[in-house]
Short mmCIF file of N, CA and C in Angstrom, two decimals:
data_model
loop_
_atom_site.label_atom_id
_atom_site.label_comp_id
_atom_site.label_asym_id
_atom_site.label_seq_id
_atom_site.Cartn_x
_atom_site.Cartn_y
_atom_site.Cartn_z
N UNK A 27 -131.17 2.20 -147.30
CA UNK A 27 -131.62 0.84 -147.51
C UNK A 27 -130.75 -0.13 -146.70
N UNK A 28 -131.17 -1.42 -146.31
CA UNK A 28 -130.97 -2.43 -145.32
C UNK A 28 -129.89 -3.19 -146.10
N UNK A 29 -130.02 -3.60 -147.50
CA UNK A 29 -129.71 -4.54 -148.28
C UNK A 29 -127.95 -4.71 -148.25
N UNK A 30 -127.42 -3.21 -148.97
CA UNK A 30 -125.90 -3.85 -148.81
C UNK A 30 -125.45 -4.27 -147.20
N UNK A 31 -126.27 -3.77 -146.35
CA UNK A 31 -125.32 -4.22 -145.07
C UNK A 31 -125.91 -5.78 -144.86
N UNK A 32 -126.92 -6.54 -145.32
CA UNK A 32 -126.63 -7.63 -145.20
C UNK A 32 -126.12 -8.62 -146.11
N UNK A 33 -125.78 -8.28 -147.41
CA UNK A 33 -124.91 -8.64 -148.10
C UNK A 33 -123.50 -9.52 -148.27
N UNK A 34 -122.41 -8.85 -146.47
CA UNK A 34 -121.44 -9.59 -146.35
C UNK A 34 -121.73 -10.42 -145.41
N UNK A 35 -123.15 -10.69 -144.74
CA UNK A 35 -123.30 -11.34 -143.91
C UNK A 35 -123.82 -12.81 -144.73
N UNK A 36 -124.94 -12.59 -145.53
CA UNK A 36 -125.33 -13.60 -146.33
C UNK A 36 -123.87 -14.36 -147.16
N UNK A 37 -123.63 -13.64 -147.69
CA UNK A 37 -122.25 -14.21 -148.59
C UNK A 37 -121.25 -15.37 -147.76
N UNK A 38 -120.92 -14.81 -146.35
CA UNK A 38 -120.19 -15.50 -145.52
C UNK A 38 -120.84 -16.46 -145.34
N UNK A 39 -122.38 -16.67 -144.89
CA UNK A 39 -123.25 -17.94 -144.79
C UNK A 39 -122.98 -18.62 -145.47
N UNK A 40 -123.15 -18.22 -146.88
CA UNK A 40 -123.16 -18.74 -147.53
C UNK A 40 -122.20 -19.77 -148.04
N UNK A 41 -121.19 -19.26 -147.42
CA UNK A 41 -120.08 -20.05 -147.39
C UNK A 41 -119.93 -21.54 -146.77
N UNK A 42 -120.38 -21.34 -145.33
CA UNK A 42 -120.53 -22.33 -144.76
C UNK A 42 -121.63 -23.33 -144.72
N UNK A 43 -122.54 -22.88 -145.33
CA UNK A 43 -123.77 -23.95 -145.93
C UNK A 43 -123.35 -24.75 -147.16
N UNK A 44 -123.15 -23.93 -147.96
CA UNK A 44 -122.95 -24.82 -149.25
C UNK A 44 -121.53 -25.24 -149.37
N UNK A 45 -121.42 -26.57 -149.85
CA UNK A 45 -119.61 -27.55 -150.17
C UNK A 45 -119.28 -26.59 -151.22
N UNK A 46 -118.10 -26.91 -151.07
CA UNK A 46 -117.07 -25.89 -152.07
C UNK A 46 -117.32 -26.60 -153.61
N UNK A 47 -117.07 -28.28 -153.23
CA UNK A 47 -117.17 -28.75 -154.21
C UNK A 47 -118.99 -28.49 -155.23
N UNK A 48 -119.72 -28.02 -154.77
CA UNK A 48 -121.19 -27.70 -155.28
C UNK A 48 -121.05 -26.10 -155.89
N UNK A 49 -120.31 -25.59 -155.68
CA UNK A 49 -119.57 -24.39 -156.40
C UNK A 49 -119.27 -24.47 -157.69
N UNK A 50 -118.90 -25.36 -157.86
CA UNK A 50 -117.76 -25.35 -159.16
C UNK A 50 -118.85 -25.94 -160.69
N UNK A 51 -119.85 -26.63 -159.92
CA UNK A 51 -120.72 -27.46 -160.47
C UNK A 51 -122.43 -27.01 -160.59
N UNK A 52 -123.47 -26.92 -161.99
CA UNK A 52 -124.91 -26.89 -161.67
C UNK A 52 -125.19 -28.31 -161.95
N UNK A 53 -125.84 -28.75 -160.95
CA UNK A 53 -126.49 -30.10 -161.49
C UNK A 53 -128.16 -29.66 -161.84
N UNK A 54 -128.61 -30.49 -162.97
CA UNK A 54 -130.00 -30.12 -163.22
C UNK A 54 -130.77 -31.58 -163.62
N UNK A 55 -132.22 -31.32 -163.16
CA UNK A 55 -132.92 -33.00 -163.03
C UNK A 55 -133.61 -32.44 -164.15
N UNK A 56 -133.86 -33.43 -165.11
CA UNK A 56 -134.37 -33.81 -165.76
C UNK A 56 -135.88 -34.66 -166.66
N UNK A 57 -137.00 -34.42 -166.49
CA UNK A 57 -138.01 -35.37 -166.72
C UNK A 57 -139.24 -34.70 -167.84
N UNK A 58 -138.70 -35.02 -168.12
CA UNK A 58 -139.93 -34.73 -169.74
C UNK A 58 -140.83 -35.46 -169.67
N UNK A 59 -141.86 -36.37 -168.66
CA UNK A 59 -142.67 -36.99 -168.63
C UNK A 59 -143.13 -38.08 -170.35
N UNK A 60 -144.34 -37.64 -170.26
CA UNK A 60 -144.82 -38.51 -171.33
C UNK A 60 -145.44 -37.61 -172.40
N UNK A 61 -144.22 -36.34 -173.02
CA UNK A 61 -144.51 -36.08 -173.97
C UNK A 61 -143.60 -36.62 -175.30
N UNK A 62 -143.41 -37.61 -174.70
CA UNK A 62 -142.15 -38.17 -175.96
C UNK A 62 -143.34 -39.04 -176.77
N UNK A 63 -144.40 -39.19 -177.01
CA UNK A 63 -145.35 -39.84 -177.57
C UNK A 63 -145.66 -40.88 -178.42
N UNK A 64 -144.69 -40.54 -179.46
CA UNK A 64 -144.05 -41.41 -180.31
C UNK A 64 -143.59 -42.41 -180.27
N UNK A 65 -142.58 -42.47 -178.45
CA UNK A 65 -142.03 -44.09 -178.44
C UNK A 65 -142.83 -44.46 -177.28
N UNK A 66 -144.48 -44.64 -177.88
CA UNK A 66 -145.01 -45.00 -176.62
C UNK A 66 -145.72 -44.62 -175.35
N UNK A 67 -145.46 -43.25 -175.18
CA UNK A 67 -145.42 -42.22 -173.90
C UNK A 67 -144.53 -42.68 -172.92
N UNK A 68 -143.17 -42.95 -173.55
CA UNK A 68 -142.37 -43.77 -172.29
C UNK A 68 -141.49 -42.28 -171.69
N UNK A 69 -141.25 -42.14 -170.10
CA UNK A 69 -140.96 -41.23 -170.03
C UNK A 69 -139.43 -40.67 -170.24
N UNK A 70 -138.93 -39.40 -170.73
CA UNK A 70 -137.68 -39.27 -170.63
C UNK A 70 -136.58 -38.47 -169.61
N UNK A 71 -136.05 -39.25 -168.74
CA UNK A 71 -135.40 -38.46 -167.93
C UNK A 71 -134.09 -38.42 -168.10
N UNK A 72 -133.38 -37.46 -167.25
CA UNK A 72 -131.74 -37.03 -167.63
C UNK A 72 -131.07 -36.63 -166.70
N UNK A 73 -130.02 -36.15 -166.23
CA UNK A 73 -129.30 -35.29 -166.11
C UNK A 73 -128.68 -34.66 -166.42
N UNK A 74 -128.28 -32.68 -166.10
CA UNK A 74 -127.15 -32.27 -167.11
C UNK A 74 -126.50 -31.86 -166.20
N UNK A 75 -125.18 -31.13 -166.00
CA UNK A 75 -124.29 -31.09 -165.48
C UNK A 75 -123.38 -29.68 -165.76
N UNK A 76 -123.61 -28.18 -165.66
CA UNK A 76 -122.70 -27.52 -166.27
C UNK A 76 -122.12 -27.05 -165.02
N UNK A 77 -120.74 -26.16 -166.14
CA UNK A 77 -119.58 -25.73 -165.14
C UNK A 77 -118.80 -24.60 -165.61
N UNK A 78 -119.95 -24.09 -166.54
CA UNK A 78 -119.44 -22.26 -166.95
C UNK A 78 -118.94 -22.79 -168.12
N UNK A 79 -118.66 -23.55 -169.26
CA UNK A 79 -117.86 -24.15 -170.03
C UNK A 79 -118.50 -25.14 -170.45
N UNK A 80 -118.54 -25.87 -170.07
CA UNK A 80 -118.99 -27.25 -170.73
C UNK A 80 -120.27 -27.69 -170.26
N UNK A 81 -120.80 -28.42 -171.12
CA UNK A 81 -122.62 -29.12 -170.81
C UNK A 81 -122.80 -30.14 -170.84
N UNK A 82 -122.91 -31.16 -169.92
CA UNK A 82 -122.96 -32.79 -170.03
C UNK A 82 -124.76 -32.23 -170.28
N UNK A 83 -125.03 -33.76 -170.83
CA UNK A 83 -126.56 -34.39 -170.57
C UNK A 83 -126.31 -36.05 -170.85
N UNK A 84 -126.96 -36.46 -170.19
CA UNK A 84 -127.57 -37.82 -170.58
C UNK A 84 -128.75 -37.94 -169.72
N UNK A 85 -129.38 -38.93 -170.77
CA UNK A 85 -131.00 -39.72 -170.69
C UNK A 85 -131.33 -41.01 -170.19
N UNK A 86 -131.69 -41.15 -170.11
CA UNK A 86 -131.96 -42.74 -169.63
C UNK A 86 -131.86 -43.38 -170.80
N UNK A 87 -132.33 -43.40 -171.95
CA UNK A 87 -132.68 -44.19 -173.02
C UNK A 87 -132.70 -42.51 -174.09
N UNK A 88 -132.30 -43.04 -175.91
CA UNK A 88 -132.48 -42.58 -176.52
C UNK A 88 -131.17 -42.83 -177.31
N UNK A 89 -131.83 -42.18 -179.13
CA UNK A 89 -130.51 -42.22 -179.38
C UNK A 89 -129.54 -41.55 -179.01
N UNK A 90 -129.30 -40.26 -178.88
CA UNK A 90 -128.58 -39.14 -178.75
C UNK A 90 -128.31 -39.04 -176.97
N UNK A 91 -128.13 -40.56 -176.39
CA UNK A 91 -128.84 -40.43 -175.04
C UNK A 91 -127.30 -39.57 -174.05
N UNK A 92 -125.96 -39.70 -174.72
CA UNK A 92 -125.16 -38.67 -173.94
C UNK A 92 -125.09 -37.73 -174.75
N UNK A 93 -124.39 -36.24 -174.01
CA UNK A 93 -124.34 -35.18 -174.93
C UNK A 93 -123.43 -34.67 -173.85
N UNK A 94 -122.01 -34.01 -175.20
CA UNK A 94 -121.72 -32.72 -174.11
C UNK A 94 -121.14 -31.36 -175.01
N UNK A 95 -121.06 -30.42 -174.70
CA UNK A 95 -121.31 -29.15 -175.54
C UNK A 95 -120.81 -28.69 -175.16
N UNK A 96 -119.43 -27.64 -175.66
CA UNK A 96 -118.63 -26.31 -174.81
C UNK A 96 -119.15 -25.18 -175.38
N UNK A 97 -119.78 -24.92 -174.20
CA UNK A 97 -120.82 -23.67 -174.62
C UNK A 97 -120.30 -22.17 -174.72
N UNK A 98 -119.00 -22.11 -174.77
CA UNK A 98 -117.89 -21.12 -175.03
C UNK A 98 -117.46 -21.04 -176.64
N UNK A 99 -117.74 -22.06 -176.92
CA UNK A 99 -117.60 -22.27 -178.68
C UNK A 99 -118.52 -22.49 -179.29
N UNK A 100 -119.37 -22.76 -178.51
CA UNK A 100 -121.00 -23.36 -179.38
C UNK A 100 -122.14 -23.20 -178.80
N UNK A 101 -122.44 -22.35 -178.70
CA UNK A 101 -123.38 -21.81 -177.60
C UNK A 101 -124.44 -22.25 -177.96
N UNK A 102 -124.98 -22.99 -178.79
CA UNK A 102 -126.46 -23.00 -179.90
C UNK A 102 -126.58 -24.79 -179.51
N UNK A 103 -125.25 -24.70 -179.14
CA UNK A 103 -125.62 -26.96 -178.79
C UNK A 103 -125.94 -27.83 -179.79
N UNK A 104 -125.09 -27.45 -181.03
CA UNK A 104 -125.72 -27.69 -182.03
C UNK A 104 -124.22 -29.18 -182.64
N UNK A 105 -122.93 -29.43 -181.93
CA UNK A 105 -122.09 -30.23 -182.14
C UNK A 105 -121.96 -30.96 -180.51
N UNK A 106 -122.35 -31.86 -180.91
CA UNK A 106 -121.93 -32.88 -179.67
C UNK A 106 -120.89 -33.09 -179.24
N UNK A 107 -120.04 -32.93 -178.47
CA UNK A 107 -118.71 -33.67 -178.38
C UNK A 107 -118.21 -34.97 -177.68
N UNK A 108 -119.93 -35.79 -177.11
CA UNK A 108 -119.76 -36.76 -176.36
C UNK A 108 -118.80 -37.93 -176.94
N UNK A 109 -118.78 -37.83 -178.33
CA UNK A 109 -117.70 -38.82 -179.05
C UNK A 109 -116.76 -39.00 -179.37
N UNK A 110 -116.43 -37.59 -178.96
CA UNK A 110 -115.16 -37.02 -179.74
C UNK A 110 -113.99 -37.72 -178.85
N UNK A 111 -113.02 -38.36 -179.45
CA UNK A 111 -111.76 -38.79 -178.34
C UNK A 111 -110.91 -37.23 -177.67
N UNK A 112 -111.00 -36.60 -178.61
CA UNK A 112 -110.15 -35.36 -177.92
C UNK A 112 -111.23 -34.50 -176.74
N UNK A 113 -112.23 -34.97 -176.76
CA UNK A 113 -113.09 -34.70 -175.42
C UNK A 113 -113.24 -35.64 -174.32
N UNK A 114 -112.47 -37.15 -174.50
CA UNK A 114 -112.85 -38.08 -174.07
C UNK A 114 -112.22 -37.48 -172.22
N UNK A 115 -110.98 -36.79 -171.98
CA UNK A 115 -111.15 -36.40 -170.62
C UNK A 115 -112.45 -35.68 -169.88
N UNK A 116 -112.44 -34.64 -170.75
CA UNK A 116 -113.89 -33.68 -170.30
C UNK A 116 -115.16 -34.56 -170.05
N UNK A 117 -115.32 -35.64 -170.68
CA UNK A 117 -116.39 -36.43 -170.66
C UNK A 117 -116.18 -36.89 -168.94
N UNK A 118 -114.91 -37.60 -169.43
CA UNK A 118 -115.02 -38.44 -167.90
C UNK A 118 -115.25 -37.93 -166.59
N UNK A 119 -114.48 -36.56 -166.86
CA UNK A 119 -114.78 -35.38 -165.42
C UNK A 119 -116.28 -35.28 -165.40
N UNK A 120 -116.60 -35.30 -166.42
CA UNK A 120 -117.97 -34.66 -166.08
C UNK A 120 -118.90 -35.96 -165.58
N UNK A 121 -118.78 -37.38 -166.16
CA UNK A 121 -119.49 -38.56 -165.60
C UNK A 121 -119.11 -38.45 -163.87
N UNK A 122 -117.83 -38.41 -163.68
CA UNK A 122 -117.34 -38.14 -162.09
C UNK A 122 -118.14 -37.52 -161.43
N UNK A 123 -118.38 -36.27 -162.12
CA UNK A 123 -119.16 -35.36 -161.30
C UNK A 123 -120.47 -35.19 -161.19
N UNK A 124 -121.45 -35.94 -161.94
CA UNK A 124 -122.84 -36.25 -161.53
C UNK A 124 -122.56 -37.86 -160.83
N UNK A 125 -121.73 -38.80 -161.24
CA UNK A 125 -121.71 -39.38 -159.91
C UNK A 125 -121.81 -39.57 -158.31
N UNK A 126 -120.57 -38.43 -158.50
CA UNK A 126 -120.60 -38.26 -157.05
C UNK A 126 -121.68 -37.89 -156.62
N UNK A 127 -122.29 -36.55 -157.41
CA UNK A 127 -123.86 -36.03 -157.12
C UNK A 127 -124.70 -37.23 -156.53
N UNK A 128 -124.86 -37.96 -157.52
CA UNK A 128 -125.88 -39.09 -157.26
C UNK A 128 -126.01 -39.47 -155.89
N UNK A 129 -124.57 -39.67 -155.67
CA UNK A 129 -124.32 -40.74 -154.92
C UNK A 129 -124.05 -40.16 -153.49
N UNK A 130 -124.13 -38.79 -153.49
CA UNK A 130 -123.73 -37.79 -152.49
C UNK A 130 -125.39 -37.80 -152.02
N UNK A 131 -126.55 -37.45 -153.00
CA UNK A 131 -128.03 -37.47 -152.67
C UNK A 131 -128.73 -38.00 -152.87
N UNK A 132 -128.33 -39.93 -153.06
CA UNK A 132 -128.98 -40.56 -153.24
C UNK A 132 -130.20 -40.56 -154.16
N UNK A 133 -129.31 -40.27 -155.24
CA UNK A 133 -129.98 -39.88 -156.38
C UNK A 133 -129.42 -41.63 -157.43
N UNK A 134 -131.09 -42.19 -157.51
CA UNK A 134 -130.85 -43.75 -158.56
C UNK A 134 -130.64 -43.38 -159.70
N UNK A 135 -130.24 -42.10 -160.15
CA UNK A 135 -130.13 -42.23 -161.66
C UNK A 135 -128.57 -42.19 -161.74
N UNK A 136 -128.03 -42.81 -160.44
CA UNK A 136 -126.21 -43.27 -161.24
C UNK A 136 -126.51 -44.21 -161.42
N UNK A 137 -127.01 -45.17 -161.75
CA UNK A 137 -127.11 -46.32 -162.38
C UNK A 137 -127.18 -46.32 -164.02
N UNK A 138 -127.37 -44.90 -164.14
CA UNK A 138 -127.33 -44.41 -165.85
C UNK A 138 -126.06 -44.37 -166.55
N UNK A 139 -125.29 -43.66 -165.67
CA UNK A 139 -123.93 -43.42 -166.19
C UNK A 139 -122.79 -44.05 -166.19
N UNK A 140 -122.35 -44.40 -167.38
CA UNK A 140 -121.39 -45.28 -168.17
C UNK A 140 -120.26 -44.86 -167.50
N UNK A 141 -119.70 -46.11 -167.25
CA UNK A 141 -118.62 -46.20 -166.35
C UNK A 141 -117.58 -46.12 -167.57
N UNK A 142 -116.13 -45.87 -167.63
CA UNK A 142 -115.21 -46.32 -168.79
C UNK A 142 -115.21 -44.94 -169.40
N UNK A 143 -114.67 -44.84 -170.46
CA UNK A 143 -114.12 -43.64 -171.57
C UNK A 143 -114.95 -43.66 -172.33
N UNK A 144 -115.67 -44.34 -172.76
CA UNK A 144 -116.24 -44.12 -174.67
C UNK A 144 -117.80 -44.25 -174.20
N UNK A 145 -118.10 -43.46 -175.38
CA UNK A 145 -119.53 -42.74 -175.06
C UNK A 145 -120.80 -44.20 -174.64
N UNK A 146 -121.67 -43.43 -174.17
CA UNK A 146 -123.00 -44.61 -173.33
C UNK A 146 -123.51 -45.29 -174.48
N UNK A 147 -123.98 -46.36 -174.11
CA UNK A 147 -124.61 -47.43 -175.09
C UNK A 147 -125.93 -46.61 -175.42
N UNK A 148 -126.53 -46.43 -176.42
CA UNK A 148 -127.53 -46.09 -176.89
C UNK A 148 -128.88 -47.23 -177.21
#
């Protein structure tokens, strides 16, 4: 078979296509259209943000509109820690880092994310 011998060739590509910094990071888009029904059919969009460890999300609008989850302890996403002060670093890394995203691909949904330490206005 062909496959392992191109293996160290892809890998090395791979290297040089993708930023190091896009490594470390999944960014994921977000849009639930207009099945939110209830408030309207207004639509709901987000971003989440993982990094093997931890799970940002935020929404455009909602109550619960930031979220972040260490999915090493809580795999079920079932405790938020967007409030927590003893998460309040992890938070901020993680706002940093769909920033930059945004702002790296001209992506308008940094205009979502709360600048400062303490969790997004709801």
């Amino acid at each position: 078979t062909l496959y392992p011998h191109y293996t160290p060739v892809v890998e090395e590509e791979s290297k040089t296509m993708i930023p190091a910094s896009w490594r470390q990071h999944l960014v994921i888009e977000i849009d639930r259209g207009t099945q939110m029904g209830k408030h309207g059919g207004q639509n709901l969009i987000g971003r989440a943000v993982y990094d093997g460890q931890y799970k940002y999300v935020i929404y455009d609008w909602g109550r619960y509109r930031e979220q972040l989850f260490d999915l090493t302890a809580d795999s079920g996403e079932m405790v938020n820690l967007a409030g927590s002060s003893h998460f309040t670093p992890v938070l901020a890394s993680k706002r940093s880092c769909l920033r930059t995203w945004c702002e790296e691909t001209g992506d308008r949904f940094v205009a979502m994310i709360p600048s400062g330490d303490g969790p997004a206005p709801y």
